[in-house]
mmCIF file of C-alpha atoms in Angstrom:
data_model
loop_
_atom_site.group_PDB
_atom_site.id
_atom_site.type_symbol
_atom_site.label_atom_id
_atom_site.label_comp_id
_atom_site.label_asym_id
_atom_site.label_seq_id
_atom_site.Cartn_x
_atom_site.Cartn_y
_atom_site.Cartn_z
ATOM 1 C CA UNK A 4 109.406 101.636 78.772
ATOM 2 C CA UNK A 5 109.618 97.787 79.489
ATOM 3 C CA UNK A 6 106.096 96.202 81.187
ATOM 4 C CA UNK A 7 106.635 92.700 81.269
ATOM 5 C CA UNK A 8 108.293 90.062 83.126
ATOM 6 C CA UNK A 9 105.292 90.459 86.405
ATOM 7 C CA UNK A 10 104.084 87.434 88.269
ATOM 8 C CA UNK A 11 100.494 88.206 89.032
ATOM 9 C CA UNK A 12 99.739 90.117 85.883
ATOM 10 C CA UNK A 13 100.173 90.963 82.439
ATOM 11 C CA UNK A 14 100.690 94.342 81.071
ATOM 12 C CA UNK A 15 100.032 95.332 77.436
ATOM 13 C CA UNK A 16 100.135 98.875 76.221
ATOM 14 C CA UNK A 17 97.913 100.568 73.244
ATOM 15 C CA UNK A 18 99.601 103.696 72.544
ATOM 16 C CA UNK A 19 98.784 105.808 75.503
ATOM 17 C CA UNK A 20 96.822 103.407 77.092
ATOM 18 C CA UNK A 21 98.466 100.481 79.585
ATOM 19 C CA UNK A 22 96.285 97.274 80.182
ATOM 20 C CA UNK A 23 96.993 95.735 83.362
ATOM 21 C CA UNK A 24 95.830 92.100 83.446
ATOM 22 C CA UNK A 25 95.489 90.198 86.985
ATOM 23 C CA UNK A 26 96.259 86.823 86.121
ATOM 24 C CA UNK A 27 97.690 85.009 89.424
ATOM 25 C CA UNK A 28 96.398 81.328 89.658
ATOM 26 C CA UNK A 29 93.871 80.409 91.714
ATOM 27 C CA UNK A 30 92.246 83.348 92.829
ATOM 28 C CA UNK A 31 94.237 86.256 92.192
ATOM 29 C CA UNK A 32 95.870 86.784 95.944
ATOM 30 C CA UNK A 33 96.497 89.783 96.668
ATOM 31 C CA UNK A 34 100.289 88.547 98.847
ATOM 32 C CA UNK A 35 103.615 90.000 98.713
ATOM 33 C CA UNK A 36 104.036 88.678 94.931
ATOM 34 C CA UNK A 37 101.299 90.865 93.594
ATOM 35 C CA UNK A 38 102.673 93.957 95.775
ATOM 36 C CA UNK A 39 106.245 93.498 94.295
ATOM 37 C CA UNK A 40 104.579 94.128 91.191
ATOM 38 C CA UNK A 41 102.468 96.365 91.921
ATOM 39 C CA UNK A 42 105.455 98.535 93.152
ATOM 40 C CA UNK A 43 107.603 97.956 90.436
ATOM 41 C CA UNK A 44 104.672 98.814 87.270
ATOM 42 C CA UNK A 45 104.454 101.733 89.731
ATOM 43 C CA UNK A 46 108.186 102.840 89.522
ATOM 44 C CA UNK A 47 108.299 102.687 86.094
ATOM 45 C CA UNK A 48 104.917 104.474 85.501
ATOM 46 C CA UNK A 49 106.148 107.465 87.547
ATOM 47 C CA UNK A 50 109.055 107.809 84.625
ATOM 48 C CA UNK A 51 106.813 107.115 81.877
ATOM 49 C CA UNK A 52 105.225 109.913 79.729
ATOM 50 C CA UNK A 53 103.988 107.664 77.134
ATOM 51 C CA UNK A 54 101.171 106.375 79.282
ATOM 52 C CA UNK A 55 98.399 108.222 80.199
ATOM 53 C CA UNK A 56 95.884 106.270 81.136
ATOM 54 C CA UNK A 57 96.396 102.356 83.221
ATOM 55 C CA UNK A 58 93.209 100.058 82.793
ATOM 56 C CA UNK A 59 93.097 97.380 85.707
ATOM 57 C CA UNK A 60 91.662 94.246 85.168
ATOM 58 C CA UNK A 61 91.239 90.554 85.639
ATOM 59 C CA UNK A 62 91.695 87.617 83.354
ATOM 60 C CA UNK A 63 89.890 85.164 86.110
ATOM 61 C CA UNK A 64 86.105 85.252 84.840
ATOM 62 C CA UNK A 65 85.007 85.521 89.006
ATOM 63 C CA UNK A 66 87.471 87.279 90.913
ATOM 64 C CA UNK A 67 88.907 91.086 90.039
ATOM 65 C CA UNK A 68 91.644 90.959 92.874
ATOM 66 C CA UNK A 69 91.065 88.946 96.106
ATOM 67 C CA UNK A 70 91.206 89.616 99.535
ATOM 68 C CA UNK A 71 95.061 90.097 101.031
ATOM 69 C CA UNK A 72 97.060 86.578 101.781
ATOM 70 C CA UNK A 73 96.211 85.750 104.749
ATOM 71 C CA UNK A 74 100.092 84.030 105.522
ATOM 72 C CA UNK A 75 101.733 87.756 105.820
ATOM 73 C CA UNK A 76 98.312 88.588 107.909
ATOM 74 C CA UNK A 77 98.842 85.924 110.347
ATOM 75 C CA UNK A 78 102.801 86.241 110.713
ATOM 76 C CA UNK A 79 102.192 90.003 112.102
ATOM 77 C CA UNK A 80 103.191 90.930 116.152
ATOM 78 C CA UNK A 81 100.465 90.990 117.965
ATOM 79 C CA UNK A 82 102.244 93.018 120.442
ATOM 80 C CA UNK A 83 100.619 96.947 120.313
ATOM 81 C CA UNK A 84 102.761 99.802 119.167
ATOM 82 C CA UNK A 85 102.206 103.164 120.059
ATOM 83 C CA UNK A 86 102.109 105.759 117.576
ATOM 84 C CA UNK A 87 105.279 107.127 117.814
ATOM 85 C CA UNK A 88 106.140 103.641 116.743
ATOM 86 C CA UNK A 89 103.904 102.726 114.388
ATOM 87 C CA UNK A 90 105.074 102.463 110.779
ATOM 88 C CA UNK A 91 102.859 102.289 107.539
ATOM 89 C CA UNK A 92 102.499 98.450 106.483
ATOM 90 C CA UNK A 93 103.809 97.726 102.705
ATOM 91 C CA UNK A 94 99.868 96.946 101.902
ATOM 92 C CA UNK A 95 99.414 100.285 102.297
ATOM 93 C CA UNK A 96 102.925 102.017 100.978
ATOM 94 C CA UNK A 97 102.308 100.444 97.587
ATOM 95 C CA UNK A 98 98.181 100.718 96.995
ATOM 96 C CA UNK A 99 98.722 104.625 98.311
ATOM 97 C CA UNK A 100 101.821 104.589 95.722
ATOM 98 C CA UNK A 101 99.057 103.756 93.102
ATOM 99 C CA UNK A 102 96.652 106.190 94.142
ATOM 100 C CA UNK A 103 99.814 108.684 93.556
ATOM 101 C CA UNK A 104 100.139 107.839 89.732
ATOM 102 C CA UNK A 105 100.624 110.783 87.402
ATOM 103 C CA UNK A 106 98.714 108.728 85.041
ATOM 104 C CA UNK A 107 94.562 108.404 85.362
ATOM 105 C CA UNK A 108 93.749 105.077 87.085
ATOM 106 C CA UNK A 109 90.769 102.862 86.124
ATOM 107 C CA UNK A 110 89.311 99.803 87.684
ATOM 108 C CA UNK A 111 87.290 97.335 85.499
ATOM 109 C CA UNK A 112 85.446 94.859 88.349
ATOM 110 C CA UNK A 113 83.801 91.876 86.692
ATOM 111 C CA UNK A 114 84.157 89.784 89.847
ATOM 112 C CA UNK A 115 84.888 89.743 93.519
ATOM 113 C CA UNK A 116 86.469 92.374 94.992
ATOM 114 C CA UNK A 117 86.810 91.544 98.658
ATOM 115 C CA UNK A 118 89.199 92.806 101.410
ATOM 116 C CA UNK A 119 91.928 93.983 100.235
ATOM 117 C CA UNK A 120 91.074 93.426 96.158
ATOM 118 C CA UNK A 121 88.459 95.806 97.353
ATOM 119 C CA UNK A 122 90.618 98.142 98.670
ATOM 120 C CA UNK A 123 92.740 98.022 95.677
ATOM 121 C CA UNK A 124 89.664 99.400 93.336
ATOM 122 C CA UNK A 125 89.204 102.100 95.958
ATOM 123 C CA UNK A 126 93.356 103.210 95.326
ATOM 124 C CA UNK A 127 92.410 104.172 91.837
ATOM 125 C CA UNK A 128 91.258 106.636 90.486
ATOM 126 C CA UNK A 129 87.692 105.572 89.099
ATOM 127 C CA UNK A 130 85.898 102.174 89.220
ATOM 128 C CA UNK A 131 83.222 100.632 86.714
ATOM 129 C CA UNK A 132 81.498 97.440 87.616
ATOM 130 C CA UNK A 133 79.466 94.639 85.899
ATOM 131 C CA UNK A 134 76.415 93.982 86.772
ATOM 132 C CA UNK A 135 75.758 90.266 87.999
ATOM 133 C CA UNK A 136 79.323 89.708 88.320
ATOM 134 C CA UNK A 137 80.944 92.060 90.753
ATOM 135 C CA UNK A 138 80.434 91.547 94.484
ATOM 136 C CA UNK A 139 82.818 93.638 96.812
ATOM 137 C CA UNK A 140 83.025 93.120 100.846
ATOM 138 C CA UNK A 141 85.185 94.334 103.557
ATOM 139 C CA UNK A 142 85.036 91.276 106.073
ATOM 140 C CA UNK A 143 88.067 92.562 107.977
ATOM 141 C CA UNK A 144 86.011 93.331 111.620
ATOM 142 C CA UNK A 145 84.899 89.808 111.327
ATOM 143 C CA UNK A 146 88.415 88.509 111.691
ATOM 144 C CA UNK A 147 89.263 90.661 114.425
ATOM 145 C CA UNK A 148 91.185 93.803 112.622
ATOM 146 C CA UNK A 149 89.947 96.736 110.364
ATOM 147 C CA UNK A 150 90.688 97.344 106.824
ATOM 148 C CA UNK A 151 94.213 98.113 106.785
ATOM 149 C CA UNK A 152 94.887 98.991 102.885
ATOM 150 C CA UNK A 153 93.184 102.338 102.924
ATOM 151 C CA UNK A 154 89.923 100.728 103.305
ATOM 152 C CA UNK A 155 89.012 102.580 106.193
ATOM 153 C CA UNK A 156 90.794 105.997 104.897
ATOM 154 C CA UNK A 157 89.852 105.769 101.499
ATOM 155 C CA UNK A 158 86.195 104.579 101.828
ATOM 156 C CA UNK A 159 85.602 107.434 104.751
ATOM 157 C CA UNK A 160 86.861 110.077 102.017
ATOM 158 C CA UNK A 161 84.806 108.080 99.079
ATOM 159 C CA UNK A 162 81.501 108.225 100.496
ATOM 160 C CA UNK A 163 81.138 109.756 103.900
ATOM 161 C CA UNK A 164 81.529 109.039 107.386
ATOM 162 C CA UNK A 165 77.698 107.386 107.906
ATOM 163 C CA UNK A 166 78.052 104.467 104.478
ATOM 164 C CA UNK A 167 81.882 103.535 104.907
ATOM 165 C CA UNK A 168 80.807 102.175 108.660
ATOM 166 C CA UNK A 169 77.935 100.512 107.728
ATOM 167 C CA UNK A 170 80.135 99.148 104.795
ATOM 168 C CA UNK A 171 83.280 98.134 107.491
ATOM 169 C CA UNK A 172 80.943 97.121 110.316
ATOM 170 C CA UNK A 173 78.172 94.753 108.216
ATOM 171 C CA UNK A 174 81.118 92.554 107.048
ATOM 172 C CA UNK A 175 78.748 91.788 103.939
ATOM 173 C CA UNK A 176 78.260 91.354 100.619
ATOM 174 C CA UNK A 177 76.773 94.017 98.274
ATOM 175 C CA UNK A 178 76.845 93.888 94.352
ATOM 176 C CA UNK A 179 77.175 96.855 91.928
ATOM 177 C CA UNK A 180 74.412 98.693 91.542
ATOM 178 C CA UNK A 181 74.262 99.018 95.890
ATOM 179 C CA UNK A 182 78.614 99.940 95.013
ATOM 180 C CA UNK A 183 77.112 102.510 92.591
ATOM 181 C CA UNK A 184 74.130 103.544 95.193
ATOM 182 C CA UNK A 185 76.733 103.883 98.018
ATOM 183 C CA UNK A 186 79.389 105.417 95.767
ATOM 184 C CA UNK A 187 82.420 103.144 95.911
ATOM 185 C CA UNK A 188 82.134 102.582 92.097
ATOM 186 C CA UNK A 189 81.147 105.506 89.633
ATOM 187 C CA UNK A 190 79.176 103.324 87.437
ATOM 188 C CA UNK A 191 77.529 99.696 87.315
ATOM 189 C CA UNK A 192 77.280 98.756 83.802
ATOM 190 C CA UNK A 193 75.654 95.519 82.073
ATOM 191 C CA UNK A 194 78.352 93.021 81.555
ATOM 192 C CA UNK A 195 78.306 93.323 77.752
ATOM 193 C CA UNK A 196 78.487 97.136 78.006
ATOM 194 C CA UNK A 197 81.503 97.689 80.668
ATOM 195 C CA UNK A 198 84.293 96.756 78.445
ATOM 196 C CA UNK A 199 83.335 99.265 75.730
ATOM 197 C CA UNK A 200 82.172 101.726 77.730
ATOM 198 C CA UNK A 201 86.246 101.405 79.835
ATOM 199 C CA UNK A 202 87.756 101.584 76.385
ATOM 200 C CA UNK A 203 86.305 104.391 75.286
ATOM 201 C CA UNK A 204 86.638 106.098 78.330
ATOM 202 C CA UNK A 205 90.497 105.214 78.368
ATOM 203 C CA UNK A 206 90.868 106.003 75.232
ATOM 204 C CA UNK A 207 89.346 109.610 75.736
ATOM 205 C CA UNK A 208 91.726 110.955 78.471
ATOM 206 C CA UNK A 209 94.759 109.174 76.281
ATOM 207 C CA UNK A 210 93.930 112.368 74.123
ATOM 208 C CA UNK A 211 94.803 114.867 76.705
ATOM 209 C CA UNK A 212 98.169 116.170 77.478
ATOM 210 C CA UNK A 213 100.077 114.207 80.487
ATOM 211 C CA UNK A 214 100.505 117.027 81.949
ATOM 212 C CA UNK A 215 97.126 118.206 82.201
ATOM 213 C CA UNK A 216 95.904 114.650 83.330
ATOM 214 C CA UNK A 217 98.174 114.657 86.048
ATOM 215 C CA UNK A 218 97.865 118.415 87.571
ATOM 216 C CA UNK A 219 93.587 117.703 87.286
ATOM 217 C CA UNK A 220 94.615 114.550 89.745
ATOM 218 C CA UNK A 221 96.967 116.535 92.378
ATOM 219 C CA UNK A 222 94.387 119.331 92.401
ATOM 220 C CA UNK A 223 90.947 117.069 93.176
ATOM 221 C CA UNK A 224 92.946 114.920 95.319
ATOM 222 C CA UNK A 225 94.821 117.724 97.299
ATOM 223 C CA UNK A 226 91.018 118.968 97.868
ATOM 224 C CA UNK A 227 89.634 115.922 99.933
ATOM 225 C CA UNK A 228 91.613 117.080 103.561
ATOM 226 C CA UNK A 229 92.729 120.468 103.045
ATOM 227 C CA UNK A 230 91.016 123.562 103.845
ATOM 228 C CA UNK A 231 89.189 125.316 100.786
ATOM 229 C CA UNK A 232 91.991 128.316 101.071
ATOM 230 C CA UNK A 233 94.562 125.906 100.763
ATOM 231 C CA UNK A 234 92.667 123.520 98.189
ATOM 232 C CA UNK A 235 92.271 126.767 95.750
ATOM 233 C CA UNK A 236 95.846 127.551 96.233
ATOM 234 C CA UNK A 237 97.267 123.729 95.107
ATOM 235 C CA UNK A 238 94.595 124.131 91.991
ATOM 236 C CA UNK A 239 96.615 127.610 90.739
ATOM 237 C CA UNK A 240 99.686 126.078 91.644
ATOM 238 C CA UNK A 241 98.838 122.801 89.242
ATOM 239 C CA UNK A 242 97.511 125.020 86.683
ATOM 240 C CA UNK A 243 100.762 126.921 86.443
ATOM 241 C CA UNK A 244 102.396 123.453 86.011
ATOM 242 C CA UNK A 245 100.062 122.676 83.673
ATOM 243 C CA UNK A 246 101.022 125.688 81.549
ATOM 244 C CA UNK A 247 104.528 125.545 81.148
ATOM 245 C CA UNK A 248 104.359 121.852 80.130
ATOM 246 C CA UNK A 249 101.220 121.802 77.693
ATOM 247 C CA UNK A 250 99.779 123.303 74.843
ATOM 248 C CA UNK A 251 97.298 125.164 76.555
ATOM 249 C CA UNK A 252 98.191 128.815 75.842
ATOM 250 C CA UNK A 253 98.279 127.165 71.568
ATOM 251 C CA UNK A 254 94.910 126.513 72.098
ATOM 252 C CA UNK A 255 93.384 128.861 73.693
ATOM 253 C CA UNK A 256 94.899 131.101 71.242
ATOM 254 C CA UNK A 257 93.480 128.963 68.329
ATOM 255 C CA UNK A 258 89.800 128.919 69.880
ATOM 256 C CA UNK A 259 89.770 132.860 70.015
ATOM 257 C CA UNK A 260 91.382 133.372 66.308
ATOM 258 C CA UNK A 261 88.986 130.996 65.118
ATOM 259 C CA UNK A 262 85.903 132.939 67.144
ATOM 260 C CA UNK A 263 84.993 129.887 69.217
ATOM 261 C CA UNK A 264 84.650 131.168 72.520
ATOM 262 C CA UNK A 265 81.683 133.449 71.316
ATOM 263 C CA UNK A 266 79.701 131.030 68.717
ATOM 264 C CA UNK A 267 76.490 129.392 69.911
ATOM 265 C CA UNK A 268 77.493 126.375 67.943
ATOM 266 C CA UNK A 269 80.570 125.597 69.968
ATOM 267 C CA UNK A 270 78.708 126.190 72.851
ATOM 268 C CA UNK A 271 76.371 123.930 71.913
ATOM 269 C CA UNK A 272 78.831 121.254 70.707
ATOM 270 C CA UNK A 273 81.991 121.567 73.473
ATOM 271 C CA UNK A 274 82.466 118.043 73.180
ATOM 272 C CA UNK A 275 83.290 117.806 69.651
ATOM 273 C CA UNK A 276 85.836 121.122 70.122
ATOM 274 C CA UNK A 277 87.312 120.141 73.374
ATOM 275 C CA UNK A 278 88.649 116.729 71.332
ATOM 276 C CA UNK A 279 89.179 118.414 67.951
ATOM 277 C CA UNK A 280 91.082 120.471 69.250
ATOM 278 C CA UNK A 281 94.035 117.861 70.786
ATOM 279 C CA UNK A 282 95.779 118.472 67.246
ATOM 280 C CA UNK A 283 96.825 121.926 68.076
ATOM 281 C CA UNK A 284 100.425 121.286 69.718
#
């Protein structure tokens, strides 16, 4: 597959690994420009095997992705709809589009991440941010609306009820250790230490088979707003998926000729056999 020709970013891939690069002069806007590209890396990714793993970043040294252009804010009706009516917005069509990848999602913050940048990081899948650097706010309620990119949805699911309305209500600042306190982010990281530590991650899940990566993703994901019967029943059906498409039944075979299952050493040492064993095909 073909990742170039974008407006607002730059896309390089490293074997199974695509590198997203926000790069939209001044501030990284997050405006219909951004979302046509956004939509379109996303089309292709759903048809692309080759990638595993999509690293999003930011080539502006303050800003990750910033808040949503206010000119396509202030051109909507301000007449009510009901809810029969009401259609979703194509803010929300394309981050949710994201979310859906096949492929693992990653969000490297070294900057602001307000409004609807924020709300961006939340659509993927997992979110490191630099210390000193990141700062992430949803001012939405101070301009009169809500977060209307999942902000509301995704934050609610992210880190209960209680946090994501003190988050939407305060309309404030809060930098990334509070984002790892409050559990938007799963990690702040030093500055000098979040671009490694992203690689290596990225890097690691680029091992595993696509298939795999994407039926662990349907199965957590199908578990946030389902009941626990039906949650249980989406994990068997992914892991039947899963089955026919990968390696597995190779190497589980290969771990019980080879006596693995039943040595203290591999118990001790899983995380050298789990990756060692990614050569069995």
């Amino acid at each position: 597959m073909v990742y170039e020709n974008y407006t607002t970013f730059k896309a390089k891939q490293n074997q199974a690994v695509l590198t997203v690069t926000f790069d939209f002069a001044p501030v990284n806007i997050q405006g219909i420009p951004m979302l046509d590209d956004l939509n379109r890396l996303s089309e292709t990714l759903e048809n692309d095997k080759s990638v595993k793993v999509v690293v999003f970043q930011s080539a502006h040294p303050e800003i990750f992705v910033a808040h949503a252009d206010t000119n396509f804010l202030k051109d909507m009706s301000t007449q009510a709809v009901s809810r029969e009516e009401v259609e979703l917005l194509y803010l929300q069509k394309v981050l949710q589009r994201v979310s859906a990848l096949p492929q693992a999602t990653i969000a490297k913050v070294e900057g602001f991440a307000r409004g609807g940048g924020h709300e961006f990081m939340l659509a993927c899948d997992m979110r490191f941010a630099a210390r000193g650097k990141a700062k992430f706010m949803q001012m939405e309620v101070g301009m009169g609306i809500l977060p209307c990119g999942g902000g509301a949805s995704r934050m609610a699911r992210q880190v209960g009820l209680g946090r994501a309305l003190e988050i939407i209500l305060s309309a404030r600042d809060f930098d990334a250790d509070q984002a790892q306190a409050y559990g938007t982010i799963n990690q702040a990281l030093d500055a000098d230490k979040i671009g490694p530590y992203v690689e290596e991650l990225a890097n690691r899940i680029s091992q595993f088979p696509a298939e795999s990566i994407e039926a662990c993703k349907r199965a957590v994901y199908a578990s946030i707003d389902t009941p626990i019967e039906d949650a249980l029943k989406e994990e068997a059906y992914w892991l039947y998926q899963s089955m026919s498409k990968t390696p597995a039944q190779k190497r589980f075979q290969y771990a019980d000729d080879n006596g693995a299952q039943n040595s203290m050493d591999n118990q001790r040492n899983w995380d050298q056999l789990v990756m060692g064993i990614q050569d069995v095909k």
